[in-house]
Tab-separated table of C-alpha atoms in Angstrom:
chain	number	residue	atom	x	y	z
A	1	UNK	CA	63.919	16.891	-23.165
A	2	UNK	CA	60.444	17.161	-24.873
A	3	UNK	CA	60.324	13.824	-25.803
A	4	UNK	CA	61.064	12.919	-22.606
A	5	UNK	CA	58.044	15.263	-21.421
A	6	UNK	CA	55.761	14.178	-24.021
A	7	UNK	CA	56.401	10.411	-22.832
A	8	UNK	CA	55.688	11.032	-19.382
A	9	UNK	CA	52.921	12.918	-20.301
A	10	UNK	CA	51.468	9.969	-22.708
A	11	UNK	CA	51.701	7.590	-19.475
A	12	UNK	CA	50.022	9.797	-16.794
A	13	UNK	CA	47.451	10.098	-19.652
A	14	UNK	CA	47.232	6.239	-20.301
A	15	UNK	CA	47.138	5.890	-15.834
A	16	UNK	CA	44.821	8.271	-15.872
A	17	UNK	CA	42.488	6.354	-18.597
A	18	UNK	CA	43.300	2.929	-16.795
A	19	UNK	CA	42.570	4.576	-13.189
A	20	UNK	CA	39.446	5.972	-14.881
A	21	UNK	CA	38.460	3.167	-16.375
A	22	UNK	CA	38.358	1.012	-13.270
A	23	UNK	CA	36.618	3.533	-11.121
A	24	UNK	CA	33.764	3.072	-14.378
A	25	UNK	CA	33.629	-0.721	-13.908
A	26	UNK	CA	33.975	-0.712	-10.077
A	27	UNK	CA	30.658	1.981	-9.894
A	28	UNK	CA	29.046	0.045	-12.406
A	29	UNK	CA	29.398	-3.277	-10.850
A	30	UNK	CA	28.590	-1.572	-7.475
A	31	UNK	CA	24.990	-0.226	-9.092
A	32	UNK	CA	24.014	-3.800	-9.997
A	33	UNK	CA	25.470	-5.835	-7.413
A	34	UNK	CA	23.470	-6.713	-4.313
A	35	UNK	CA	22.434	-4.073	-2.054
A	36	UNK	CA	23.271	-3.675	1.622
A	37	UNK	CA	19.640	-3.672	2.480
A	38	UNK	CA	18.885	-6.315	5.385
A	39	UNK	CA	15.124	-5.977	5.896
A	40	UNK	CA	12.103	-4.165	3.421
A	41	UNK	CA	11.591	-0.680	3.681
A	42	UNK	CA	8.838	1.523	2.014
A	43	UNK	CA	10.754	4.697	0.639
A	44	UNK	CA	8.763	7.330	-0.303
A	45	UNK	CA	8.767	9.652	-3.105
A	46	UNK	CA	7.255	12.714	-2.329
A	47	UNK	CA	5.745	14.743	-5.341
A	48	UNK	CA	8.199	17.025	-6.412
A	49	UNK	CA	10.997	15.512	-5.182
A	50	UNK	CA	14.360	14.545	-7.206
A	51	UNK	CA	16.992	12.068	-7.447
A	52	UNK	CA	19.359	13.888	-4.477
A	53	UNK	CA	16.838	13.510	-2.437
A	54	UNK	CA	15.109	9.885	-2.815
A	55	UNK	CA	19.449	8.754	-3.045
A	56	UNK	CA	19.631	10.728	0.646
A	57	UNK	CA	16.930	9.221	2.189
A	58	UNK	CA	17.672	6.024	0.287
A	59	UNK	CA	21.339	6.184	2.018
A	60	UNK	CA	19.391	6.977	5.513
A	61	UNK	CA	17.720	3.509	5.087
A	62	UNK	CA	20.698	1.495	4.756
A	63	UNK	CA	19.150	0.619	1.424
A	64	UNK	CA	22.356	1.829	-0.935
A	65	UNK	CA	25.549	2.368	-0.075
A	66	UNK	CA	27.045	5.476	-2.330
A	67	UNK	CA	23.956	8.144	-3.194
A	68	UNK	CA	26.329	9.427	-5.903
A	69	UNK	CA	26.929	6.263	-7.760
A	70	UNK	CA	23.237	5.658	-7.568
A	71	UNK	CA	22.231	8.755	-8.909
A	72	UNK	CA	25.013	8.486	-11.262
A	73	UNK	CA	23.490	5.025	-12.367
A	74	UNK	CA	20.188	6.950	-13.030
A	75	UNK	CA	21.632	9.195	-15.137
A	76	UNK	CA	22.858	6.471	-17.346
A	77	UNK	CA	20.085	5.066	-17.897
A	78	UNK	CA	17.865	8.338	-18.294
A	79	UNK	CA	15.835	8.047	-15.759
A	80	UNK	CA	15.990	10.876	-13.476
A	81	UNK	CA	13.369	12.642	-14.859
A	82	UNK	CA	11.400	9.976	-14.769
A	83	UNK	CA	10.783	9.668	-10.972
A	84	UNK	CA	7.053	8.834	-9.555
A	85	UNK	CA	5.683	10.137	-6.641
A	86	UNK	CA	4.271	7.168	-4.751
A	87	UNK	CA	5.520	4.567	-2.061
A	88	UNK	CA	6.988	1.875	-3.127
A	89	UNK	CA	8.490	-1.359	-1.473
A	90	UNK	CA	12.261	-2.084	-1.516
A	91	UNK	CA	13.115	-5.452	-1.242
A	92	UNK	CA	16.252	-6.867	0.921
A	93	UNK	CA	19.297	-6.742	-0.956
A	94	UNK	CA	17.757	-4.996	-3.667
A	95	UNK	CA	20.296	-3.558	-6.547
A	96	UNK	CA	20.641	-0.096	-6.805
A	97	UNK	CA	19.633	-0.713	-10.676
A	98	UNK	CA	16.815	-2.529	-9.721
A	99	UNK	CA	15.493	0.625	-6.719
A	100	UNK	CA	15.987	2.971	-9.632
A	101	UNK	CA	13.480	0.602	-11.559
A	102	UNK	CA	11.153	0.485	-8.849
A	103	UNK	CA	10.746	4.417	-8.200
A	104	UNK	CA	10.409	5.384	-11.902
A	105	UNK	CA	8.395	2.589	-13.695
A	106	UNK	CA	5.064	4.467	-12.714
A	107	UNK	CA	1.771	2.848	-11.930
A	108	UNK	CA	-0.075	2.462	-8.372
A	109	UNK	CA	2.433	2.581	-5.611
A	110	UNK	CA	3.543	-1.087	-4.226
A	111	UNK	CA	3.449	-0.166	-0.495
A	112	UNK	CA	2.562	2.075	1.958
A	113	UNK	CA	-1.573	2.898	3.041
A	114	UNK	CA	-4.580	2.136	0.997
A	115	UNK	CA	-7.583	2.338	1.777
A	116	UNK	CA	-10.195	-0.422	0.534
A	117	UNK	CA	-14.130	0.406	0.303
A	118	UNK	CA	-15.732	-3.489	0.870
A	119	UNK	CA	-19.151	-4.167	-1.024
A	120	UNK	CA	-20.514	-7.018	1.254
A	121	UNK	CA	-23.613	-9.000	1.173
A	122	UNK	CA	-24.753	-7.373	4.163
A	123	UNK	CA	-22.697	-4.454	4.965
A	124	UNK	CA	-20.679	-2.157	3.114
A	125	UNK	CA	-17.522	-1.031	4.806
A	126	UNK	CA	-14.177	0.976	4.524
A	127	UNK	CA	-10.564	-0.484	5.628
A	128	UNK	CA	-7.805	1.679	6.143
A	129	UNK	CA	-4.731	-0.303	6.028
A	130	UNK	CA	-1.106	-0.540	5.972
A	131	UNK	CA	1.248	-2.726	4.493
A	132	UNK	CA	4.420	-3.771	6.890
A	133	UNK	CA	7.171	-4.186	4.170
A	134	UNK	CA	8.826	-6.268	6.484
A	135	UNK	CA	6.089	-9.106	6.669
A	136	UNK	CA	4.659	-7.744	3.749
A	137	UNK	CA	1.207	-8.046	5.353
A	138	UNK	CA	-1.239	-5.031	6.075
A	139	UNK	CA	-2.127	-3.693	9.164
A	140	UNK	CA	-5.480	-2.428	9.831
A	141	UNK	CA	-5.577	1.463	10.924
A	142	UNK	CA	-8.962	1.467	11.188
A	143	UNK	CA	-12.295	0.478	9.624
A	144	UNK	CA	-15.854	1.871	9.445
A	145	UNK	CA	-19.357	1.507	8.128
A	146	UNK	CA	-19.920	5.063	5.563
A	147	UNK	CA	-23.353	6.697	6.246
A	148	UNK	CA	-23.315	4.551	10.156
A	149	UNK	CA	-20.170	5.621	11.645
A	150	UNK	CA	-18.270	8.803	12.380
A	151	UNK	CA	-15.486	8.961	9.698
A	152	UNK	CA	-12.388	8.225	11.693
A	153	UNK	CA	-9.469	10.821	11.773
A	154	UNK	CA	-6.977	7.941	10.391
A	155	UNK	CA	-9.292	7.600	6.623
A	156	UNK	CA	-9.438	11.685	6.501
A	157	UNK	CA	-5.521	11.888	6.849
A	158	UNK	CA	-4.618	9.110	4.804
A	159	UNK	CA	-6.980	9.588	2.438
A	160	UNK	CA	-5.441	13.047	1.157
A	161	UNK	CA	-1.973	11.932	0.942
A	162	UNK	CA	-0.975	11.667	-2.739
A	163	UNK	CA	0.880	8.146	-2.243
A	164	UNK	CA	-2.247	6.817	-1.072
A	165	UNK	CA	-4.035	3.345	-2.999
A	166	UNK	CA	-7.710	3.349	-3.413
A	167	UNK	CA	-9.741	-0.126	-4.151
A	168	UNK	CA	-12.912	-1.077	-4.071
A	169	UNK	CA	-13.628	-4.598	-3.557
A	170	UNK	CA	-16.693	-6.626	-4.307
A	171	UNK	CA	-17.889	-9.809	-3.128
A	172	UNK	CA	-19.317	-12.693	-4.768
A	173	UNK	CA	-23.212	-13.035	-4.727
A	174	UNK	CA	-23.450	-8.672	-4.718
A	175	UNK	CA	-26.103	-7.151	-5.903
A	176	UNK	CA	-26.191	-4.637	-8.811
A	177	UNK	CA	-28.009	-2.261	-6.738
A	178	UNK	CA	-25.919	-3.008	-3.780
A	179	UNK	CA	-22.987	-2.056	-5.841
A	180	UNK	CA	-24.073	1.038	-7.145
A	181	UNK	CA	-25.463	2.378	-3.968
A	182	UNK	CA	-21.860	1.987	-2.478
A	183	UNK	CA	-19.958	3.467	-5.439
A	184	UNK	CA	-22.264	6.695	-4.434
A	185	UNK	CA	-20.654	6.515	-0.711
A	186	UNK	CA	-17.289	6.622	-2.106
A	187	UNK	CA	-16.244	10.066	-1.994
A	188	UNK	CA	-12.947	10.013	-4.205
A	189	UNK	CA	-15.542	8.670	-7.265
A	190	UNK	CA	-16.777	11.132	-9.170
A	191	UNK	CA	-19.995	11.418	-11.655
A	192	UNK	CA	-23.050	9.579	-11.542
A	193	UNK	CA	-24.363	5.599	-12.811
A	194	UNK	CA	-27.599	7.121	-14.872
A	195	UNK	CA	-28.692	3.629	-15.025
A	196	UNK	CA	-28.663	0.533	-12.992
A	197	UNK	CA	-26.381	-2.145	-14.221
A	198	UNK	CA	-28.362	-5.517	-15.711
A	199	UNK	CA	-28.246	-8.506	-12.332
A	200	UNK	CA	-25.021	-10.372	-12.776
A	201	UNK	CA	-23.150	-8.351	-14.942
A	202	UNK	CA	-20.517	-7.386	-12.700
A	203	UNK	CA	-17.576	-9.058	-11.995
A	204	UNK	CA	-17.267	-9.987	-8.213
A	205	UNK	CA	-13.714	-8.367	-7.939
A	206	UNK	CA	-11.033	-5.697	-6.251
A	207	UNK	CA	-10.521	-2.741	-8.567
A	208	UNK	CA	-7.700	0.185	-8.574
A	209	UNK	CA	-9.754	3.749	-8.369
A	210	UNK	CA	-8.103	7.144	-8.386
A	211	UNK	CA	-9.543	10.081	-6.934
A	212	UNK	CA	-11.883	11.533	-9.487
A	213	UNK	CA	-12.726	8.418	-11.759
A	214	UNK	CA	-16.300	8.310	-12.797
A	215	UNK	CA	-18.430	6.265	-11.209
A	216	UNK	CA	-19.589	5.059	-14.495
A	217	UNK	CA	-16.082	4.171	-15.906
A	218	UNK	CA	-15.569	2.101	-12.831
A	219	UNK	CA	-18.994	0.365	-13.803
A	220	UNK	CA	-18.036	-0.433	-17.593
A	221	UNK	CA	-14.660	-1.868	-16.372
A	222	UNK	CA	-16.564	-4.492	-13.660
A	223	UNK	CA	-19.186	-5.244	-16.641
A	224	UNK	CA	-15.883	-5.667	-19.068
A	225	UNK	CA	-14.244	-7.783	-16.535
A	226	UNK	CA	-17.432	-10.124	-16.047
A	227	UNK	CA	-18.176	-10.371	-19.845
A	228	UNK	CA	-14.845	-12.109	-20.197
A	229	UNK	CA	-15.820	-14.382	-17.232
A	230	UNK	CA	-18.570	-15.305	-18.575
A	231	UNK	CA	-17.245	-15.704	-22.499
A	232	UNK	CA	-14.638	-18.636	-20.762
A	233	UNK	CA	-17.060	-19.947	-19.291
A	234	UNK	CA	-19.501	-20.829	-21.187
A	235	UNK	CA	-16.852	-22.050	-23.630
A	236	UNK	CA	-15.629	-24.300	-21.175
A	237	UNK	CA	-19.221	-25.764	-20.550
A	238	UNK	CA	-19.792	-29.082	-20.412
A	239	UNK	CA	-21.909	-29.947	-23.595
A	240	UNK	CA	-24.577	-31.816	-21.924
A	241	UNK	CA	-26.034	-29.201	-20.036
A	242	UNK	CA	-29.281	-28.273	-20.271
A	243	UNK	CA	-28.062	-24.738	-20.873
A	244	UNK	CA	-28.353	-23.138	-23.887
A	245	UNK	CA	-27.170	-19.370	-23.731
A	246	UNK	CA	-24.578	-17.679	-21.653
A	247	UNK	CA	-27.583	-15.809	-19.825
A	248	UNK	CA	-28.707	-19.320	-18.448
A	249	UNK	CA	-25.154	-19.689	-17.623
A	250	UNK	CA	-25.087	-16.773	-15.562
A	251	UNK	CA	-28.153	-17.141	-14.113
A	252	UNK	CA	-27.490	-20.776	-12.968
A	253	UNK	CA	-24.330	-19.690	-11.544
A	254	UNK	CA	-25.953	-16.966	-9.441
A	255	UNK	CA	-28.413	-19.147	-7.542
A	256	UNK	CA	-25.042	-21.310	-6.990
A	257	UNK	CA	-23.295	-18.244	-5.351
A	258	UNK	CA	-26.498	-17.260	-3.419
A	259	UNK	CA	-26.692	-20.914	-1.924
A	260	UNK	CA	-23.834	-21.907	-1.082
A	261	UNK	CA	-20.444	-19.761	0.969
A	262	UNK	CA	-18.114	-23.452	0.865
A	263	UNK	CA	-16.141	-23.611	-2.363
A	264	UNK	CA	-15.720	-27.091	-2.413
A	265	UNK	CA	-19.568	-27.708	-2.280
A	266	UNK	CA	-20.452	-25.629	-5.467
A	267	UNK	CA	-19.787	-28.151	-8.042
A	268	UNK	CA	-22.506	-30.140	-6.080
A	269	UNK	CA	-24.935	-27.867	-5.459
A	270	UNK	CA	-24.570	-27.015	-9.330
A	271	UNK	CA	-25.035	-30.791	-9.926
A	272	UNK	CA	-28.139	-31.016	-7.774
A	273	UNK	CA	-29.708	-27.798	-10.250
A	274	UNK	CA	-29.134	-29.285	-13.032
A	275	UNK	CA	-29.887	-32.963	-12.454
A	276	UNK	CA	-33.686	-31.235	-11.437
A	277	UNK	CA	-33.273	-29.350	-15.127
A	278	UNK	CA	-32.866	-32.522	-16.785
A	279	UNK	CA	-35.841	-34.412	-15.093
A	280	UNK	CA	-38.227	-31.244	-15.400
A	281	UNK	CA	-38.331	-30.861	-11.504
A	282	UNK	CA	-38.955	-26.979	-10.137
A	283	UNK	CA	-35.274	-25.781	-8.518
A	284	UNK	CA	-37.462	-24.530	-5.570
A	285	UNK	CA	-34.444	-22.434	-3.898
A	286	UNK	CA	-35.054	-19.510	-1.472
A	287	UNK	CA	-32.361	-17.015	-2.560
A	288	UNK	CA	-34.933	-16.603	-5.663
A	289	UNK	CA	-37.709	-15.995	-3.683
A	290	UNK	CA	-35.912	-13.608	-1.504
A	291	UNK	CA	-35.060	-11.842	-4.853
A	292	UNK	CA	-38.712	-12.055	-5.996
A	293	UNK	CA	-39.213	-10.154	-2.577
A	294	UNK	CA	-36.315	-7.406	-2.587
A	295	UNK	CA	-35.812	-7.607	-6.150
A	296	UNK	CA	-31.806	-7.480	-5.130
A	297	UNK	CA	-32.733	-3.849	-3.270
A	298	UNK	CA	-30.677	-4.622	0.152
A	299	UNK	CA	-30.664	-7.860	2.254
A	300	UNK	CA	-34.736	-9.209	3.414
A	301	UNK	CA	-33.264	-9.605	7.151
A	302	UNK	CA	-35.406	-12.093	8.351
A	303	UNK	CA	-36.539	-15.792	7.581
A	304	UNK	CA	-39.007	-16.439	4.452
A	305	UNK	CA	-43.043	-16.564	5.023
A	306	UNK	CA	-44.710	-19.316	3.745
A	307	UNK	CA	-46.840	-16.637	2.125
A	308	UNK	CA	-43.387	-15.474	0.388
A	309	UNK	CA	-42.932	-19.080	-0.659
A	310	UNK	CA	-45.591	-19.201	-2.621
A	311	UNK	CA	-46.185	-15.780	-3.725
A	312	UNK	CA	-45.809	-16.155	-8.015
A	313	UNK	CA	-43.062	-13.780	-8.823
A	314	UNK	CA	-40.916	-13.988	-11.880
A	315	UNK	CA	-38.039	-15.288	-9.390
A	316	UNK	CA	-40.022	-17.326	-7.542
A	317	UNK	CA	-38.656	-21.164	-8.310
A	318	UNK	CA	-41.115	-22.937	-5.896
A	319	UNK	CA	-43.894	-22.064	-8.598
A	320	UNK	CA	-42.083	-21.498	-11.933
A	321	UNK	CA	-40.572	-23.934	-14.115
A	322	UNK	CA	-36.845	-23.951	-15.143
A	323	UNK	CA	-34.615	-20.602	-14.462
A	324	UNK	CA	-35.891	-17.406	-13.518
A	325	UNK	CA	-36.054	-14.541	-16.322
A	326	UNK	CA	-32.287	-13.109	-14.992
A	327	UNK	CA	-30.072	-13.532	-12.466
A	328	UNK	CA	-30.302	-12.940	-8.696
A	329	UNK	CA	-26.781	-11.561	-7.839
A	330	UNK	CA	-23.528	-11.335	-9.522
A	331	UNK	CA	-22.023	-14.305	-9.671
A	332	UNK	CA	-17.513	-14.828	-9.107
A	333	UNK	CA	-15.534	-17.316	-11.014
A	334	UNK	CA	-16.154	-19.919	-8.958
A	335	UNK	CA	-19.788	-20.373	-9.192
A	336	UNK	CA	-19.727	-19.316	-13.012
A	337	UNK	CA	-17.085	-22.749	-13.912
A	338	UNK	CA	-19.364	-24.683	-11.665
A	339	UNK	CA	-22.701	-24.031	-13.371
A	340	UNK	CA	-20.371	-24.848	-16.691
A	341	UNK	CA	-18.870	-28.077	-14.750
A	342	UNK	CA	-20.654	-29.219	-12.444
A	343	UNK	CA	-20.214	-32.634	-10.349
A	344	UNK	CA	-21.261	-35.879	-11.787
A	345	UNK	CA	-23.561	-37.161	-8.782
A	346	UNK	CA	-27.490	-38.339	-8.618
A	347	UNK	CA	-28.381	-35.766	-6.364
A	348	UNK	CA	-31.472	-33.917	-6.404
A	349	UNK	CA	-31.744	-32.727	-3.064
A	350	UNK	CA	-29.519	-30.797	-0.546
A	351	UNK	CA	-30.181	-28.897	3.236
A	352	UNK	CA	-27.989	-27.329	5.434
A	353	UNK	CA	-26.047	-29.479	7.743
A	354	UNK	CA	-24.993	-27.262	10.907
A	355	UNK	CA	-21.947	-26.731	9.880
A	356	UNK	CA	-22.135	-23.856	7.241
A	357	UNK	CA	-22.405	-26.582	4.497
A	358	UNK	CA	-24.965	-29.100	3.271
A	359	UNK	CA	-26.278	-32.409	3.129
A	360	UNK	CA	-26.914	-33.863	-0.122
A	361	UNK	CA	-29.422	-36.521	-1.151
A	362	UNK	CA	-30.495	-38.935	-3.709
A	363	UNK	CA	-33.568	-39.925	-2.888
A	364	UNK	CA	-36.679	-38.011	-1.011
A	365	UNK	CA	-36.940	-40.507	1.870
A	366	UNK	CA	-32.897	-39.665	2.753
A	367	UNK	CA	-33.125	-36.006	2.314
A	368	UNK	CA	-36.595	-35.954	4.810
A	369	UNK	CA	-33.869	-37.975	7.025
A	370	UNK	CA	-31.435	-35.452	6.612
A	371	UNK	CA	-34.300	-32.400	6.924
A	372	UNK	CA	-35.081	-33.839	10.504
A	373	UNK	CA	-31.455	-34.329	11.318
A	374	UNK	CA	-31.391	-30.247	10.657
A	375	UNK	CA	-34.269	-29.160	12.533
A	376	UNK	CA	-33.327	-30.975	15.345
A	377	UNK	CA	-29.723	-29.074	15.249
A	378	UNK	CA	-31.921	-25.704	14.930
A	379	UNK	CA	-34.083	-26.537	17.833
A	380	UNK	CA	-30.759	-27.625	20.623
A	381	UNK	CA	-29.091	-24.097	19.232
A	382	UNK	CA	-32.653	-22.449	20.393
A	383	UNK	CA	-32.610	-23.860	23.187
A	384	UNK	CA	-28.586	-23.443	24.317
A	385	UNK	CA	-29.634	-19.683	23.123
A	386	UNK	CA	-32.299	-19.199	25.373
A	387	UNK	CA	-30.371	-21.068	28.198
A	388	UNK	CA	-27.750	-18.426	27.611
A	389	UNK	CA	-30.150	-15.709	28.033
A	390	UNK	CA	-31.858	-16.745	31.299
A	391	UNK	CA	-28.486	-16.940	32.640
A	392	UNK	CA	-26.686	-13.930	31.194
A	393	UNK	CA	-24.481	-16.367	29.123
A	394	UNK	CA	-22.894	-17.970	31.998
């Protein structure tokens, strides 16, 4: 009779173990397999909150199908107590292995608001955006001029939500004073820049800030950033050039960004520079006289006097020879690999051609041709302008 006990008892044991065992490789293949998730959602993590509750509101998403299972999963792999607070984007038919990845790797969250503080040229300005996980595009909330504009309620809310993303974005052909006068009208920054940063030593770039960096810091990392740019650069040079030292380099490559906005002209406008450099003829471009002017202290406004043109500043290229003594903005990647490679062409020459580009020439005779060509352009847009006026713009 005990034997007979003791063998049932060894097979509900060995049921149990296979019963058990399944259930093991059934969860397990559920926490890896596809997930019923149809479209991306942005979950959020909330600071303080734990693996019940990111599983629950996971489940309320349609992003997993068992919360136990994936918190379960988690477990496994230690790493519930490694959830971040942030938002973070779930893609369709995301894994529950691969959510649990997502919410505890750390780092800047992948969806949700951020808001983006825009060093222009000519204005500085702060985006408050959205991204829509389901085009994966961001949607503007609302966007303002610091210092001009009433701060809009959307930037104060968002703005003090810890799951928020702060950037701040610079554009190619900056100033260093430009840039430093906007870090101060960022209000998460922190700290002070004691001294201005040298003309084109910051990278033209978008860069991750947390509330309470240092102003400073955020300095050091655009000079680290353009240092490298530069370093490539110059190694990449071709090795004709009349340029010597990676401060020509830069300095070359910042007239380039201040003269031309169409990327598939800079190689030729870099070509024009240097083909003067190699016959000894002045470079006699206006964005250095406009920095002998403003000295890269906000935007001049307003066309160039002929007094300006010749005035003899260090910038000035109308009466200097060669490059100026530093650079007049801070140059992007672009312009930097086209002052190192510049197009093979004969021109010397170049204007603007009406359409936001220019016309390049070889000779002086064609370039007078093509000087006429744009004067006449300016004088029918001054005259469909003042049509427009005496007639309301009907």
């Amino acid at each position: 009779m005990w034997r007979h006990i003791a063998s049932n008892a060894v097979t509900f044991l060995l049921v149990g173990l296979f019963m058990l065992g399944g259930v093991i490789l059934w969860g397990k293949s559920e926490y890896v397999s596809e997930g019923p998730l149809e479209q991306a959602i942005c979950v959020q993590v909330e600071r303080g909150s734990n693996m019940r509750q990111v599983s629950q509101s996971l489940v309320e998403q349609g992003a997993v199908s068992s919360p136990a299972i994936f918190r379960m999963g988690a477990d496994y792999e230690d790493k519930s107590g490694s959830l971040k607070a942030g938002s973070f984007l779930v893609q369709p038919g995301m894994s529950m292995q691969g959510i649990v990845d997502v919410v505890t790797q750390g780092g800047a969250s992948t969806c949700g608001t951020e808001v983006v503080y825009r060093v222009g040229v000519n204005r500085v300005s702060v985006q408050v955006r959205e991204l829509d996980p389901v085009t994966s595009r961001f949607v503007e909330r609302a966007e303002f001029t610091p210092g001009e504009e009433e701060t809009p309620e959307a930037y104060s809310e968002i703005s003090s939500k810890n799951d928020t993303r702060f950037r701040v974005a610079l554009a190619e052909g900056v100033t260093s004073w430009q840039v430093v006068e906007a870090l101060k009208q960022v209000d998460q920054l922190s700290g002070d820049v004691e001294e201005l940063p040298a003309e084109g030593s910051l990278a033209p770039d978008s860069y991750e800030v947390r509330p309470g960096d240092d102003r400073a810091e955020v300095i050091a990392r655009m000079t680290a950033a353009q240092r490298v740019l530069l370093a490539n650069a110059f190694e990449a040079r071709d090795p004709d050039l009349p340029i010597e030292t990676p401060e020509e380099l830069l300095i070359l490559a910042s007239i380039i960004e201040k003269e031309t906005g169409v990327a598939a002209e800079r190689e030729q406008v870099a070509s024009v520079f240097v083909n003067r450099l190699n016959q000894g003829m002045r470079l006699q471009t206006d964005p250095t006289v406009i920095y002998g002017v403003t000295e890269g202290k906000g935007v001049l406004g307003r066309g160039l006097r002929r007094s300006e043109l010749r005035a003899e500043t260090p910038w000035n290229t109308y009466v200097i020879n060669g490059l100026p003594p530093t650079p007049i903005a801070n140059p992007g990647r672009a312009s930097l690999m086209a002052a190192a490679q510049p197009a093979e062409t004969d021109f010397v020459f170049f204007v603007a051609d009406g359409t936001g580009g220019h016309a390049f020439a070889e000779t002086l005779d064609e370039h007078n041709r093509n000087v006429a060509r744009w004067r006449q352009i300016e004088a029918e847009r001054g005259a469909e302008a003042a049509g427009n006026a005496s007639t309301g713009g009907n």
